[in-house]
Coordinates of C-alpha atoms and ligand atoms in Angstrom, one line a residue:
X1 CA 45.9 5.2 -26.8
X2 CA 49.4 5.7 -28.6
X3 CA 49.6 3.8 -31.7
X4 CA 52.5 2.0 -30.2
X5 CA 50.8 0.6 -27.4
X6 CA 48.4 -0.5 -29.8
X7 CA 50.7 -2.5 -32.1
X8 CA 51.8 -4.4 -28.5
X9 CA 48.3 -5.3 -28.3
X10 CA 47.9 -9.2 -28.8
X11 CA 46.0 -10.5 -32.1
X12 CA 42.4 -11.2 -31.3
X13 CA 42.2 -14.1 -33.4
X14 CA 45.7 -15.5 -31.7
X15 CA 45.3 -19.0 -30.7
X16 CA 46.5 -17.9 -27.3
X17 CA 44.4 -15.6 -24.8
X18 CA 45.9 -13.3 -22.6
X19 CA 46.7 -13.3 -19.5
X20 CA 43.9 -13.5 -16.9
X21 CA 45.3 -10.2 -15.1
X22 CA 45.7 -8.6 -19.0
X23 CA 41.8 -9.7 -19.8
X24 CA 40.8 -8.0 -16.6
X25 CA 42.9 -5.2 -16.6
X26 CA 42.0 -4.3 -20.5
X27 CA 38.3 -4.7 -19.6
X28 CA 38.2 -2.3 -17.1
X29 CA 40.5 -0.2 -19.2
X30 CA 38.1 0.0 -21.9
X31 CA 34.6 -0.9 -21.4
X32 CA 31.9 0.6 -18.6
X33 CA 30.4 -2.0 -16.0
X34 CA 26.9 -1.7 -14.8
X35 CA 25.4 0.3 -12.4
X36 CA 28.8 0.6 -10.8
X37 CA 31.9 2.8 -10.5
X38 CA 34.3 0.9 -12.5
X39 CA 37.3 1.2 -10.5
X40 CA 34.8 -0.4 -7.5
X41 CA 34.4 -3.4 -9.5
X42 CA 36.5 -6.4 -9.9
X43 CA 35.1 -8.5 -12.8
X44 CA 34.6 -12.2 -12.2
X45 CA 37.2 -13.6 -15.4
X46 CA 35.0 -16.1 -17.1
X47 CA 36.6 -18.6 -19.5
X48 CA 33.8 -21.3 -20.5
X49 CA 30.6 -22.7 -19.6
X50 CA 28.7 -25.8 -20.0
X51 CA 25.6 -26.9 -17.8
X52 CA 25.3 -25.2 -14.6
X53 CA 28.7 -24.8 -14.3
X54 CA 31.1 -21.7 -15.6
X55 CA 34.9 -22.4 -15.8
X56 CA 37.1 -19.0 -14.4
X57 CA 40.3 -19.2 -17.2
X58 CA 42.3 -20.8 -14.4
X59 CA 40.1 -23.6 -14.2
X60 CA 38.1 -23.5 -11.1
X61 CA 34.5 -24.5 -11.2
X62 CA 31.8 -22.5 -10.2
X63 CA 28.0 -23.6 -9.7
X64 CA 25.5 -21.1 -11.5
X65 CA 23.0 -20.1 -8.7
X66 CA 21.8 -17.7 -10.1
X67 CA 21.4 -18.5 -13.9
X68 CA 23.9 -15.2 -14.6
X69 CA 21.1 -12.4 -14.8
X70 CA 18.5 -15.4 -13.7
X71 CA 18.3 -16.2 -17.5
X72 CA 20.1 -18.8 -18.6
X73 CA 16.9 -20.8 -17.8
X74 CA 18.2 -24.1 -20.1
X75 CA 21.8 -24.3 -19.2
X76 CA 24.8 -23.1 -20.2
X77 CA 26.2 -24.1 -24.2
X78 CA 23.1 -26.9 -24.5
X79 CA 24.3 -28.7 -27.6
X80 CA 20.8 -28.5 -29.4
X81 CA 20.4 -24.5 -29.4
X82 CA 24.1 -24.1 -30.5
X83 CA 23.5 -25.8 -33.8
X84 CA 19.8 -24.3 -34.5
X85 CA 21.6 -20.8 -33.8
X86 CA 24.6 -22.0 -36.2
X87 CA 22.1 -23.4 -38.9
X88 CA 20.1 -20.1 -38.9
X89 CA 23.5 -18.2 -39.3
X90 CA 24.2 -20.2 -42.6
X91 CA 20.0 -20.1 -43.7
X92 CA 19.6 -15.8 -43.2
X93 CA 21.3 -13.9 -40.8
X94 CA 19.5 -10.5 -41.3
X95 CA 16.6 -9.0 -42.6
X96 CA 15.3 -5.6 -42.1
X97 CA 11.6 -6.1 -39.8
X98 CA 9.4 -5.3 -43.2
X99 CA 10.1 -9.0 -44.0
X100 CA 8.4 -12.7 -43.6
X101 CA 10.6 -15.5 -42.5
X102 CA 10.3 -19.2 -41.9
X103 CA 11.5 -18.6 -38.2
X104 CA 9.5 -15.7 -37.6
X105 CA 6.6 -17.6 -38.9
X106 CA 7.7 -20.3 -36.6
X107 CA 8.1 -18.6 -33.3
X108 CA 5.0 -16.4 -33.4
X109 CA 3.0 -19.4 -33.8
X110 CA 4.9 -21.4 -31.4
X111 CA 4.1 -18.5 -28.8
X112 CA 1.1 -17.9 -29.7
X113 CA 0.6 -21.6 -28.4
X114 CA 2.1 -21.8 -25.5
X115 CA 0.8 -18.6 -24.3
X116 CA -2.6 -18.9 -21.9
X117 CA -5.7 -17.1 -23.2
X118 CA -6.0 -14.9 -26.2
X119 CA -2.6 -14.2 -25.8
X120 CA -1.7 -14.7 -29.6
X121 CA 0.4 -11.7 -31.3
X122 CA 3.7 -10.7 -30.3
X123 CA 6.6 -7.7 -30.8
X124 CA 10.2 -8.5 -31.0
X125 CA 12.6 -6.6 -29.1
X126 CA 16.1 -6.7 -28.1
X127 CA 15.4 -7.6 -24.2
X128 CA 13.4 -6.9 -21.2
X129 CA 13.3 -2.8 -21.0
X130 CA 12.6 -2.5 -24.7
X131 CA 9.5 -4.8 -24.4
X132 CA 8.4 -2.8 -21.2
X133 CA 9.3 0.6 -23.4
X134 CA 6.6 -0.9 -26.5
X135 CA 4.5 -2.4 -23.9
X136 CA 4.0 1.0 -22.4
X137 CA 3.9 2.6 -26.2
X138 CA 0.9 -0.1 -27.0
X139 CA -1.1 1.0 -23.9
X140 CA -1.1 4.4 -24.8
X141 CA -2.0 4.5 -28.2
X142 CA -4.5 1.8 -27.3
X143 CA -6.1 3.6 -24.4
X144 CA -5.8 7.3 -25.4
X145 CA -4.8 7.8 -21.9
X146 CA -1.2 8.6 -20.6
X147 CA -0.2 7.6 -17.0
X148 CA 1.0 4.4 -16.1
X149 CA 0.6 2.3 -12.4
X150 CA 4.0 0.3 -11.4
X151 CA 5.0 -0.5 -8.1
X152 CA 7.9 0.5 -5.7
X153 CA 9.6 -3.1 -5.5
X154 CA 10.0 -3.4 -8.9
X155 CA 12.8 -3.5 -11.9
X156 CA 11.6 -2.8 -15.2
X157 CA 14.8 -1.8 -17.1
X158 CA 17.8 0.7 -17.7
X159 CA 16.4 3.0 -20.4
X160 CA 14.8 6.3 -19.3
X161 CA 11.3 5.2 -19.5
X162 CA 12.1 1.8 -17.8
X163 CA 13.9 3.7 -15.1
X164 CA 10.7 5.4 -14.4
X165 CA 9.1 2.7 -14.1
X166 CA 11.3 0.7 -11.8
X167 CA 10.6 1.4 -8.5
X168 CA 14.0 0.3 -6.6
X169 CA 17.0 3.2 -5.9
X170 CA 18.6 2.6 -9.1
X171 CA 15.7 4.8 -10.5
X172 CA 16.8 7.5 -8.1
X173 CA 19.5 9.1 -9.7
X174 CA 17.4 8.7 -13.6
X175 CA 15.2 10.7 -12.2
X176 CA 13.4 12.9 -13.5
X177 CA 12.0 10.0 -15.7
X178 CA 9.7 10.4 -18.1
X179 CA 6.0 11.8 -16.6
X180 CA 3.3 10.0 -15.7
X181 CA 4.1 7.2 -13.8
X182 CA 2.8 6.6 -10.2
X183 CA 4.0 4.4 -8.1
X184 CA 2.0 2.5 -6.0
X185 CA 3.0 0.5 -2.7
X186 CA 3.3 -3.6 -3.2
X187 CA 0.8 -5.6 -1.6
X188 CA 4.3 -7.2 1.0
X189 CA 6.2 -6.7 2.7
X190 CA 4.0 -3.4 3.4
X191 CA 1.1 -5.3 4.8
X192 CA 3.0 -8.1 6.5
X193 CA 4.1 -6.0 9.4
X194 CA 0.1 -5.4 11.0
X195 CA -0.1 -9.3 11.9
X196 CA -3.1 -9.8 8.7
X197 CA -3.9 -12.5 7.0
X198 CA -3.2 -13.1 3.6
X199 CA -7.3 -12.8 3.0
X200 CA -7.1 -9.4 4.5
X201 CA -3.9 -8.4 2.9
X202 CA -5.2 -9.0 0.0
X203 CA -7.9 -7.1 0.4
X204 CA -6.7 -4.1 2.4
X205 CA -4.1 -3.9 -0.6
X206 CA -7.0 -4.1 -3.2
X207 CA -8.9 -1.1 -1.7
X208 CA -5.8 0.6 -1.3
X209 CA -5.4 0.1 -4.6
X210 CA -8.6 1.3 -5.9
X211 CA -8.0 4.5 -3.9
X212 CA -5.0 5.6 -5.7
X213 CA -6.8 4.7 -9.4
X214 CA -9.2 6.9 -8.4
X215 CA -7.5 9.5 -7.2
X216 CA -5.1 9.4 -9.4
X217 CA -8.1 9.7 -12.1
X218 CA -9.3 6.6 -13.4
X219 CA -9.7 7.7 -17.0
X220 CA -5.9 8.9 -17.1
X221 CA -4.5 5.8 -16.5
X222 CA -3.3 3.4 -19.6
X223 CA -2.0 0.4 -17.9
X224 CA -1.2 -1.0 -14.2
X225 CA 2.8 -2.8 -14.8
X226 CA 3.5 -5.7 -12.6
X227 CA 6.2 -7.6 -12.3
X228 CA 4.0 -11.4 -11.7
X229 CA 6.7 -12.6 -8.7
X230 CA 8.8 -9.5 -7.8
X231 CA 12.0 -10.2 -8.9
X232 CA 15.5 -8.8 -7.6
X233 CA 13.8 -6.6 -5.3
X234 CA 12.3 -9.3 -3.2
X235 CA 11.4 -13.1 -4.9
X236 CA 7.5 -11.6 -3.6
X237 CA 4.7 -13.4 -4.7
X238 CA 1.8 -11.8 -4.2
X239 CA -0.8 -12.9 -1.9
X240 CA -3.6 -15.4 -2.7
X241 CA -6.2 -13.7 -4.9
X242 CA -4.5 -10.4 -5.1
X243 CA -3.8 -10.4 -9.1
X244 CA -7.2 -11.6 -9.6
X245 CA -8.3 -8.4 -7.7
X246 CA -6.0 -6.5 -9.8
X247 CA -7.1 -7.9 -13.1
X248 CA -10.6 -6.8 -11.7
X249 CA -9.7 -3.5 -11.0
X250 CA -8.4 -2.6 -14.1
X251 CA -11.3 -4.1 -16.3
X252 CA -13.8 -1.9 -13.8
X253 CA -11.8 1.1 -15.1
X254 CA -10.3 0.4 -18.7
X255 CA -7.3 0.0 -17.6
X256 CA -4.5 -2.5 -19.4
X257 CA -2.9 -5.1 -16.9
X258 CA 0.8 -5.6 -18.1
X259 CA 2.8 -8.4 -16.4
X260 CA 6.5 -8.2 -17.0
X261 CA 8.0 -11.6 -16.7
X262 CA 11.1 -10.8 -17.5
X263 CA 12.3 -12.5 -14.9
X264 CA 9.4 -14.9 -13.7
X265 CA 8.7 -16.2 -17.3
X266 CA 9.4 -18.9 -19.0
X267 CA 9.5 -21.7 -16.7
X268 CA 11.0 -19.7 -13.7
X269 CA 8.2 -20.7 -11.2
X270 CA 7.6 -24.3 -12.2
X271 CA 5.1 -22.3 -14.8
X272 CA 5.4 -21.2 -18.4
X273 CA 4.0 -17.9 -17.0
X274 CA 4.1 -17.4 -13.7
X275 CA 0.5 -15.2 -13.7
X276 CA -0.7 -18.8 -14.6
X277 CA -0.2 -19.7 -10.5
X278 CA -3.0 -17.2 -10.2
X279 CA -5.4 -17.7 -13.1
X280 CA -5.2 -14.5 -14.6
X281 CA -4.5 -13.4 -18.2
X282 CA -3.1 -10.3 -18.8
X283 CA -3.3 -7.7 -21.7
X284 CA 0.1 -7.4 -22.4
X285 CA 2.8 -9.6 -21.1
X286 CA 6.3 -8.8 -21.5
X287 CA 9.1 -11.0 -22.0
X288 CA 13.1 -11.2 -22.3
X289 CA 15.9 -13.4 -20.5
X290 CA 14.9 -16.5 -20.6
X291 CA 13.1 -16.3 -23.9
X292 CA 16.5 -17.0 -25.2
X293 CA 18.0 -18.2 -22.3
X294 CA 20.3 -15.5 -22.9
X295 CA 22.1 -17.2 -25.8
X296 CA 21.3 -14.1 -27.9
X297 CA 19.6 -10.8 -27.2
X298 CA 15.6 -10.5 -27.6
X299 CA 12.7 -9.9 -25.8
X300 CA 8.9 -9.7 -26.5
X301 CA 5.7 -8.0 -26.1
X302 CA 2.5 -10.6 -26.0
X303 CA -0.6 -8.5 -26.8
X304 CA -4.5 -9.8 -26.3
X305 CA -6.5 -10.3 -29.4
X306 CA -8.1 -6.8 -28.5
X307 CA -4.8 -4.8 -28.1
X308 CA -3.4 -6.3 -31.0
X309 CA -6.4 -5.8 -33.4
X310 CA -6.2 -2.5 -32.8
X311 CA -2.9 -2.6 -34.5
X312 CA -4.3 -4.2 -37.3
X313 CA -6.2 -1.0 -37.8
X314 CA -3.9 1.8 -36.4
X315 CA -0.3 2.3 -36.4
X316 CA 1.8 0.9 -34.4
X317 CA 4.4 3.8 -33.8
X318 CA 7.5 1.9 -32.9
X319 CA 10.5 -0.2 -34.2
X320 CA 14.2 -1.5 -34.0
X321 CA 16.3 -2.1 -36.6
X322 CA 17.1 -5.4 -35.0
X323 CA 12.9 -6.1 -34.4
X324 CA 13.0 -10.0 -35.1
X325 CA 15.8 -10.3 -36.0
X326 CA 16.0 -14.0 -37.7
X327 CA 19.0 -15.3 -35.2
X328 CA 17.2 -14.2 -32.3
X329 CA 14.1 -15.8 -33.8
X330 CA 15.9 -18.9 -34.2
X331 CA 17.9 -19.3 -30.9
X332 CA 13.9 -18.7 -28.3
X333 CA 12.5 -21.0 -30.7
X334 CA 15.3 -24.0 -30.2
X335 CA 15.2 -22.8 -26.1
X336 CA 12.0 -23.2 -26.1
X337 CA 11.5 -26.5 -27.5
X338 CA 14.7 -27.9 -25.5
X339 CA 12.6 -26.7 -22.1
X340 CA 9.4 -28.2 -23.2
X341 CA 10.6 -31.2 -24.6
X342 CA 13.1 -31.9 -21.4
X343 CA 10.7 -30.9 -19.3
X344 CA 12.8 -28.5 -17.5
X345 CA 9.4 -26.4 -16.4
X346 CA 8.2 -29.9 -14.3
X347 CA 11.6 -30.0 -13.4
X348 CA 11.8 -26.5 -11.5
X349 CA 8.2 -27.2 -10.3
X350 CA 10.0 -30.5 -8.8
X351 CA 12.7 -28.9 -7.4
X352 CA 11.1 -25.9 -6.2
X353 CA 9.8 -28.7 -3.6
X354 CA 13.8 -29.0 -2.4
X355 CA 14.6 -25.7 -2.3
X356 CA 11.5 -25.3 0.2
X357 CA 12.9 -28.0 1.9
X358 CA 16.3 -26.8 2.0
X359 CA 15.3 -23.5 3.0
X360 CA 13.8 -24.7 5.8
X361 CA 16.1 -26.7 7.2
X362 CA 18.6 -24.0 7.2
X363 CA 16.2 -21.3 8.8
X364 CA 15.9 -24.0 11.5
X365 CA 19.6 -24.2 11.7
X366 CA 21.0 -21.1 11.1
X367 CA 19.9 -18.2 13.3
X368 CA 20.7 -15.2 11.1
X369 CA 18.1 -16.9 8.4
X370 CA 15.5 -14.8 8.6
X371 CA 13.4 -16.4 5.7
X372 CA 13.3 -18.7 2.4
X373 CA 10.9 -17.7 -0.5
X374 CA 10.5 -19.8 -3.5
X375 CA 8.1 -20.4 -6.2
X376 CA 9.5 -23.2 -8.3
X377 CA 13.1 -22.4 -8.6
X378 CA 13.0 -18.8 -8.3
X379 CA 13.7 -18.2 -4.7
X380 CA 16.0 -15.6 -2.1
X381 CA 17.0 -16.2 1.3
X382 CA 17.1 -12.9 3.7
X383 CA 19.8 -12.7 6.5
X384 CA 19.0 -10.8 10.2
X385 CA 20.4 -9.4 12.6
X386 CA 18.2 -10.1 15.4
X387 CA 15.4 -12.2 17.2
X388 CA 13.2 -9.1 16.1
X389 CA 13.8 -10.1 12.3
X390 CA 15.3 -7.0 11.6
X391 CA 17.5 -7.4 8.1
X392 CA 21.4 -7.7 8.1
X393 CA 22.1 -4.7 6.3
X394 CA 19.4 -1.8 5.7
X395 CA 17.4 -1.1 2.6
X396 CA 19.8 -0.1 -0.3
X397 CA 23.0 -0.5 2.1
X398 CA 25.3 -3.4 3.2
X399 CA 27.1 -4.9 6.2
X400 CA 30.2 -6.3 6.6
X401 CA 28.7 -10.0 7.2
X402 CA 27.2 -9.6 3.9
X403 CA 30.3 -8.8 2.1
X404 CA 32.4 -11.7 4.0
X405 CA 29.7 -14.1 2.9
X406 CA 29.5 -12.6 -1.3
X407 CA 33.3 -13.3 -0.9
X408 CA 32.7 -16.8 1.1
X409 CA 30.5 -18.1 -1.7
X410 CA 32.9 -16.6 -4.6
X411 CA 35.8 -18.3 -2.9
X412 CA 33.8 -21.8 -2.4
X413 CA 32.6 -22.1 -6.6
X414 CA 28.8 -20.9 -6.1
X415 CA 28.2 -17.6 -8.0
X416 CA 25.2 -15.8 -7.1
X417 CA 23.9 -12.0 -5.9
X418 CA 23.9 -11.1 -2.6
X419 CA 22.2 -7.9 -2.5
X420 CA 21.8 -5.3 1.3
X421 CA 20.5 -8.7 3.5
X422 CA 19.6 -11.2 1.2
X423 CA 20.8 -13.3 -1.6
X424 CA 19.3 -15.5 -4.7
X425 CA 18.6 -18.9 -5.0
X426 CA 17.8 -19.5 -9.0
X427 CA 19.8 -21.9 -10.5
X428 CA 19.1 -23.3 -14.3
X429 CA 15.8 -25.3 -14.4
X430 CA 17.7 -28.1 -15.3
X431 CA 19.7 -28.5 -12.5
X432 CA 20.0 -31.9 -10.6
X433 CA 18.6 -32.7 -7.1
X434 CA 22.2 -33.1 -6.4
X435 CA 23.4 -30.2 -8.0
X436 CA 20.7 -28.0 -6.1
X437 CA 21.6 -30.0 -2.9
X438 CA 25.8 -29.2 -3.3
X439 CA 24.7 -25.5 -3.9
X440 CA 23.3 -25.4 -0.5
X441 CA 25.6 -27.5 1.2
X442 CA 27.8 -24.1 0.5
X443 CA 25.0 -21.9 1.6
X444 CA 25.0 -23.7 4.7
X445 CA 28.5 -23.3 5.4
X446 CA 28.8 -19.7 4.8
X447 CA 25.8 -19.1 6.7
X448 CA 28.1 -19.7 9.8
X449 CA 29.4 -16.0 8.8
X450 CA 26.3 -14.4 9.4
X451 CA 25.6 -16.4 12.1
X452 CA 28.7 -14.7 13.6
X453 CA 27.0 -11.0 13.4
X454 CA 23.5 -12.4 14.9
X455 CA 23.2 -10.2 17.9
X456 CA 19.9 -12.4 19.6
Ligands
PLP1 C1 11.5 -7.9 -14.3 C2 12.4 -7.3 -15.2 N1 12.0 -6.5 -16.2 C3 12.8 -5.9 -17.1 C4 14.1 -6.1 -17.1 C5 15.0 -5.5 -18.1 O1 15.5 -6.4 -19.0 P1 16.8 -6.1 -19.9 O2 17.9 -6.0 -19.0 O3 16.8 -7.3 -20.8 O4 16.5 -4.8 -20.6 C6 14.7 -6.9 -16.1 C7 16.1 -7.2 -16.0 O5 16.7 -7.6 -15.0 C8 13.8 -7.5 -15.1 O6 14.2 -8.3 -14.2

């Protein structure tokens, strides 16, 4: 850039923002987009945002239904987390991770609370991948054993390692990853397809399972990942029984069960923790988003008495310079007390009920709705093409319904991702009944597209 153009550059601090088209324009310009070619993209300007609702400069509203990256879990700007965030910034702002704070203090016993089981020591991160990256870290040096179990429908992160571990085609072109991870095949849709129950799914899956450990060699394998409820690849639960199966499994052979909940966590499901819907505790849970609600970056590793005692002993051989950092600390605390105290997690349970509901209904109406899958208020809806269920637009590819109904619901005020034949349902947990009702009023309406491409 010419130092010409530069000095035509507007003020930062200028009372005035720039144009929308400017904004855009230098964005693109200047800064990479995810997982995208930039030129492909075309950003969604963004001006405020208060509730469930963003504000695009121009003023039109949009409905959140999708919580941005399904994180904003208490609402946009919530009053009570701006001020504990500002109060922290005038108290300490930074401290190097060789330090004791209040808030540090604070939030690790806080968690340690809230958190089922002997689930009582926790590492600070900067967000999901990072926790996944220590997580992994703490099972090897725990288990003296190197490989690590994660399944094909998953998304554990963007960083090498992470990548690895992620099963969906963004891991593709990452690869080769690091070594050491197998995948292994999810319990659904896999198993759906032979006409099972969810008894024998379960345990068909399970023995499948066990095969691969042992194969695989038992005694080289550190820790089986799982994300609780699959999240961007699917909104899966899995099948009655199945975790508990898991957690079996890995106790037989040593093995450290790590659930990432990311995504699920944190009052997603109508559950602190979603592995609570199954009665399991884990060794190592991994945490990010909605920790924070996204207000600031941070994520966390949760470690069982046992993990972490061994850490009271040995080194732990990682860090970050920004490892709990005291703002972070400060903002998951408030977001945390805000969701408990306003019962947000009752509320998703709640409203988990009407989304089910509302699902329903427009599977009965609509016949491109293939399905509606929801635990609390994390849910997706997929879109087909036929009588024989088969999905709008293949694995990893699109159609053109698909795109005409991404722009229909960009063009109507309801953000969310449509992604090859289906799209999210996972609004804020404190969204209203009628709130959650008006974002499917503009499902249902766009629906109409795909109904369009149903060919019987
Ligand atoms: C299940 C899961 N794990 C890990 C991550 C990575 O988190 P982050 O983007 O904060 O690194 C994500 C992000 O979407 C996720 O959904």
């Amino acid at each position: 850039m010419s130092s010409t153009e530069y000095i035509g550059y507007p003020n930062p601090y200028a009372a005035e923002p720039m144009p929308t088209d400017r904004m855009i324009d230098l964005c693109k310009r200047h800064t990479l987009y995810t997982w995208s070619a930039t030129d492909a993209v075309a950003p969604l300007p963004i001006a405020r945002a208060e509730g469930v609702y963003l504000w695009t400069p121009e003023g039109q509203r949009i409905l959140d239904f999708n919580s941005q990256l399904m994180s904003v879990l208490i609402g946009h700007a919530h009053p009570k987390v701006m001020a504990a965030m500002k109060r922290q910034i005038d108290e300490l702002i930074f401290v190097y991770p060789q330090t004791a704070t209040q808030v540090r203090a604070r939030l690790g016993q806080l968690l340690a609370e809230i958190t089922p089981g002997d689930i009582n020591t926790f590492f600070f991160t900067l967000g999901g991948a990072e926790a996944n990256e220590n997580a992994v870290k703490a099972a090897r040096l725990y288990t003296g054993r190197q490989k690590i179990l994660a399944s094909y429908r998953s998304y554990h992160g963007g960083t090498n390692l992470t990548m690895g571990l992620t099963g969906d085609p963004r891991r593709w072109a990452n690869e080769p990853a690091s070594p050491g991870i197998v995948h292994y095949m999810d319990p659904w849709p896999y198993e759906h397809s032979f006409g099972r129950t969810e008894e024998e799914i379960t345990a068909n899956h399970l023995k499948y399972l066990e095969e691969t450990i042992v194969m695989e060699g038992a005694h080289t394998i550190a820790a089986l990942f799982r994300e609780t409820v699959t999240g961007t690849n699917g909104v899966l639960a899995p099948p009655k029984g199945w975790l508990k199966g898991v957690r079996a499994l890995c106790d037989k052979y040593g093995i450290l069960l790590v659930c990432d909940e990311v995504m699920a966590g944190m009052g997603r499901t109508g559950k602190m923790y979603a592995f609570e819907h199954d009665d399991v505790i884990p060794d190592m849970v991994t945490l990010a988003k909605g920790l924070t609600s996204s207000y600031f970056p941070l994520g966390a590793v949760g470690l069982r008495d046992k993990v972490a005692d061994h850490f009271r002993k040995n080194v732990f051989w990682g860090g970050l310079t920004y490892n709990s950092h005291p703002v972070g600390l400060a903002t998951a605390e408030a977001v945390l007390r805000v969701m408990l105290d306003e019962g947000m997690i009752e509320n998703a349970a709640r409203l988990g009920r009407v989304m089910r509901a509302e699902m329903d209904r427009l599977q009965a109406k609509h016949p491109s709705v293939a399905e509606g899958r929801n635990v609390g208020l994390f849910g997706m809806i997929d879109v087909r093409k036929n009588a024989k269920n088969e999905p709008l637009a293949p694995f990893n590819g699109s159609h053109p319904a698909m795109n005409a109904l991404a722009k229909f619901f960009k063009d109507n005020g309801l953000f969310t991702f449509v992604r090859w034949a289906s799209f999210t349902c996972n609004p804020p947990l404190m969204i209203t009944e009628e709130q959650l009702r008006e974002g499917f009023a503009i499902i249902d309406r766009g629906l109409e597209l795909t109904d369009a491409a149903f060919e019987g």
